[in-house]
Structures are given as structure tokens and as C-alpha cells.
CSV table of C-alpha atoms in Angstrom, one decimal:
chain,number,residue,atom,x,y,z
A,1,MET,CA,0.0,0.0,-0.1
A,2,SER,CA,2.9,2.5,1.2
A,3,GLU,CA,4.5,1.7,-2.6
A,4,VAL,CA,1.5,2.6,-4.6
A,5,ALA,CA,1.0,5.8,-2.2
A,6,SER,CA,4.3,6.7,-2.8
A,7,GLN,CA,3.8,6.3,-6.5
A,8,LEU,CA,0.0,8.3,-6.4
A,9,SER,CA,1.5,11.6,-4.5
A,10,VAL,CA,3.6,12.5,-7.5
A,11,TYR,CA,-0.2,13.9,-9.4
A,12,PRO,CA,-1.7,17.2,-8.3
A,13,ARG,CA,-5.3,16.3,-8.4
A,14,VAL,CA,-4.6,13.3,-6.0
A,15,ARG,CA,-2.2,15.3,-3.5
A,16,GLU,CA,-5.5,18.0,-3.9
A,17,ILE,CA,-8.7,16.0,-2.9
A,18,LEU,CA,-6.6,13.4,-0.6
A,19,LEU,CA,-5.4,17.1,1.2
A,20,LYS,CA,-9.2,17.8,1.9
A,21,LYS,CA,-10.3,14.5,2.9
A,22,GLN,CA,-7.0,14.5,5.4
A,23,ARG,CA,-8.2,17.7,7.6
A,24,CYS,CA,-11.4,16.9,7.9
A,25,MET,CA,-10.4,14.1,10.1
A,26,PRO,CA,-8.2,15.8,12.9
A,27,CYS,CA,-10.6,15.7,16.5
A,28,LEU,CA,-10.8,15.8,20.3
A,29,PRO,CA,-9.5,14.1,21.4
A,30,GLY,CA,-6.7,14.2,19.1
A,31,LEU,CA,-5.4,12.5,15.6
A,32,ILE,CA,-2.2,10.4,15.9
A,33,ALA,CA,-1.4,10.7,11.6
A,34,GLU,CA,1.3,8.3,10.0
A,35,GLY,CA,2.7,10.0,6.5
A,36,ARG,CA,5.8,11.6,4.7
A,37,ASP,CA,3.6,15.4,4.5
A,38,MET,CA,1.7,16.3,7.8
A,39,GLY,CA,3.9,17.8,9.7
A,40,THR,CA,4.7,18.9,7.0
A,41,VAL,CA,1.6,19.8,4.5
A,42,VAL,CA,-1.5,18.3,5.3
A,43,PHE,CA,-1.4,19.2,9.7
A,44,PRO,CA,1.3,22.5,9.6
A,45,ASP,CA,-0.2,23.1,13.5
A,46,ALA,CA,0.1,19.8,15.1
A,47,MET,CA,0.0,20.1,18.1
A,48,ILE,CA,3.6,17.6,18.9
A,49,LYS,CA,5.4,16.2,15.1
A,50,PHE,CA,8.1,13.3,15.4
A,51,PHE,CA,10.9,12.4,12.3
A,52,LEU,CA,11.3,9.2,12.8
A,53,LYS,CA,14.4,7.9,10.7
A,54,ALA,CA,16.4,4.5,10.5
A,55,ASP,CA,19.3,3.3,7.9
A,56,LEU,CA,17.8,2.0,5.1
A,57,LYS,CA,18.5,-1.2,6.0
A,58,VAL,CA,18.2,-1.5,8.9
A,59,ARG,CA,14.4,-0.2,7.4
A,60,VAL,CA,14.7,-3.3,4.6
A,61,ASN,CA,14.9,-5.3,8.0
A,62,ARG,CA,12.4,-4.7,9.5
A,63,ARG,CA,9.9,-4.5,6.7
A,64,ILE,CA,11.3,-8.3,5.4
A,65,ILE,CA,10.1,-9.5,9.0
A,66,GLU,CA,7.0,-7.8,8.7
A,67,LEU,CA,6.5,-9.3,5.2
A,68,ARG,CA,7.4,-12.8,6.6
A,69,LYS,CA,4.4,-12.4,8.9
A,70,ASN,CA,2.0,-12.6,6.5
A,71,GLY,CA,3.7,-14.6,5.2
A,72,HIS,CA,5.1,-12.8,1.6
A,73,TYR,CA,9.1,-13.1,1.1
A,74,ILE,CA,11.0,-10.3,-0.8
A,75,ASP,CA,14.7,-10.3,-1.2
A,76,PHE,CA,16.6,-8.3,1.0
A,77,HIS,CA,18.6,-7.4,-2.4
A,78,GLU,CA,15.4,-6.0,-4.0
A,79,LEU,CA,13.4,-4.8,-1.0
A,80,PHE,CA,16.4,-2.5,-0.3
A,81,LEU,CA,16.5,-1.0,-4.4
A,82,LYS,CA,12.4,-0.5,-3.6
A,83,MET,CA,12.5,0.8,-0.5
A,84,LYS,CA,15.6,3.4,-1.8
A,85,ILE,CA,13.7,4.3,-5.0
A,86,ARG,CA,10.6,5.5,-2.7
A,87,ASP,CA,12.7,7.7,-0.6
A,88,GLU,CA,14.2,9.0,-3.9
A,89,ARG,CA,10.5,9.3,-5.5
A,90,ASP,CA,9.5,10.9,-1.5
A,91,GLN,CA,12.2,13.4,-1.6
A,92,ASN,CA,12.1,14.8,-5.1
A,93,ARG,CA,8.7,15.1,-6.1
A,94,LEU,CA,7.5,18.8,-6.5
A,95,ILE,CA,4.3,18.6,-4.1
A,96,SER,CA,4.9,17.8,-1.6
A,97,PRO,CA,8.1,16.4,-0.2
A,98,LEU,CA,9.6,14.8,2.3
A,99,CYS,CA,10.8,17.0,4.8
A,100,ILE,CA,11.3,17.3,8.5
A,101,ALA,CA,8.9,19.3,9.0
A,102,LYS,CA,10.7,22.3,11.5
A,103,ASN,CA,9.3,22.0,14.7
A,104,ALA,CA,9.6,18.4,14.6
A,105,ILE,CA,11.2,16.2,16.9
A,106,ILE,CA,13.6,13.8,15.0
A,107,LEU,CA,14.0,10.5,16.6
A,108,ASP,CA,16.9,8.2,15.3
A,109,SER,CA,15.0,4.5,15.0
A,110,THR,CA,18.4,2.4,14.3
A,111,ASP,CA,19.2,1.3,17.3
A,112,MET,CA,15.9,0.9,18.8
A,113,SER,CA,13.4,-1.5,18.8
A,114,LEU,CA,9.1,-1.3,18.5
A,115,SER,CA,8.6,-1.0,22.5
A,116,GLU,CA,11.2,1.7,22.7
A,117,VAL,CA,10.1,3.5,20.5
A,118,VAL,CA,7.6,4.2,21.0
A,119,LYS,CA,8.0,4.7,25.1
A,120,THR,CA,10.1,7.6,23.5
A,121,LEU,CA,7.3,9.6,22.0
A,122,MET,CA,4.8,8.6,24.3
A,123,GLN,CA,7.4,10.7,27.0
A,124,TYR,CA,7.2,13.3,25.3
A,125,ILE,CA,4.2,13.6,24.4
A,126,ILE,CA,3.3,13.0,28.5
A,127,LYS,CA,6.1,15.7,29.4
A,128,ASN,CA,4.9,17.9,26.5
A,129,ILE,CA,0.7,17.5,26.6
A,130,LYS,CA,0.7,18.2,30.0
A,131,LYS,CA,2.8,22.8,29.9
């Protein structure tokens, strides 16, 4: 799904339609949104924004594990190339390119487990939501 989303996101009309729908979604008590332009374009006024990054090889291994759990198998090098191409396409597209929001908290999850990432993000949310 993420590959298809990346390919469709280069079309201005598709982005325009999606943006209208996405901006209608936030409601009380809040919304957690994931995507490559959520903090920069879709919800630029979000109270808290995170930018998660990790080494590409680590991301590929994580994705392979996820796919295998669902019964899908893919070669490391094939997936590495696909993810590298997707990253480059998303970073270089004219509309809504992948970039870090100026006020985003950057978290490098390369050496973290999923539970460590969630714990770190939740600690930050709890600490800063009370302010």
C-alpha cells in the first residue's frame, strides 16, 4: 500500500483531493497521523510532530520481518532497491516532498526496538502535553 501511495502522491489532483479529506479528520481528543507529509503539509499546526528515521538497511530488515509474518517473502536486495527508489521519489517530488518539519522532534530509531520507540515518543508526549 505504501508503494502505491508513494506513486500516486506525485499527481497534483490526487494530493489535492486527499488533502481536503485528511484535514477533515482531526477531532477531539486528538489524532495520530502517519505519513511522509503529515507534519509539513497536512497538519502543519499539529501540537506535536515526530520525524522518525533509521538506517535504510535496518528499515529493509524490519519490513522483511513484517512481510514474512504475513506470509510474503522478498529478497533483501530487491526490497532495498525499492525502498531506496521510493525514498528518493518522495524526497524529490515537486508537490509535498518528504522533509522534516521545522518544529519536529527527530528520533533515530536505527538501534531501537518498536517498544523503545513507542516508550520514547509517549514519554515526550506526556511530558509536553501538560505544559
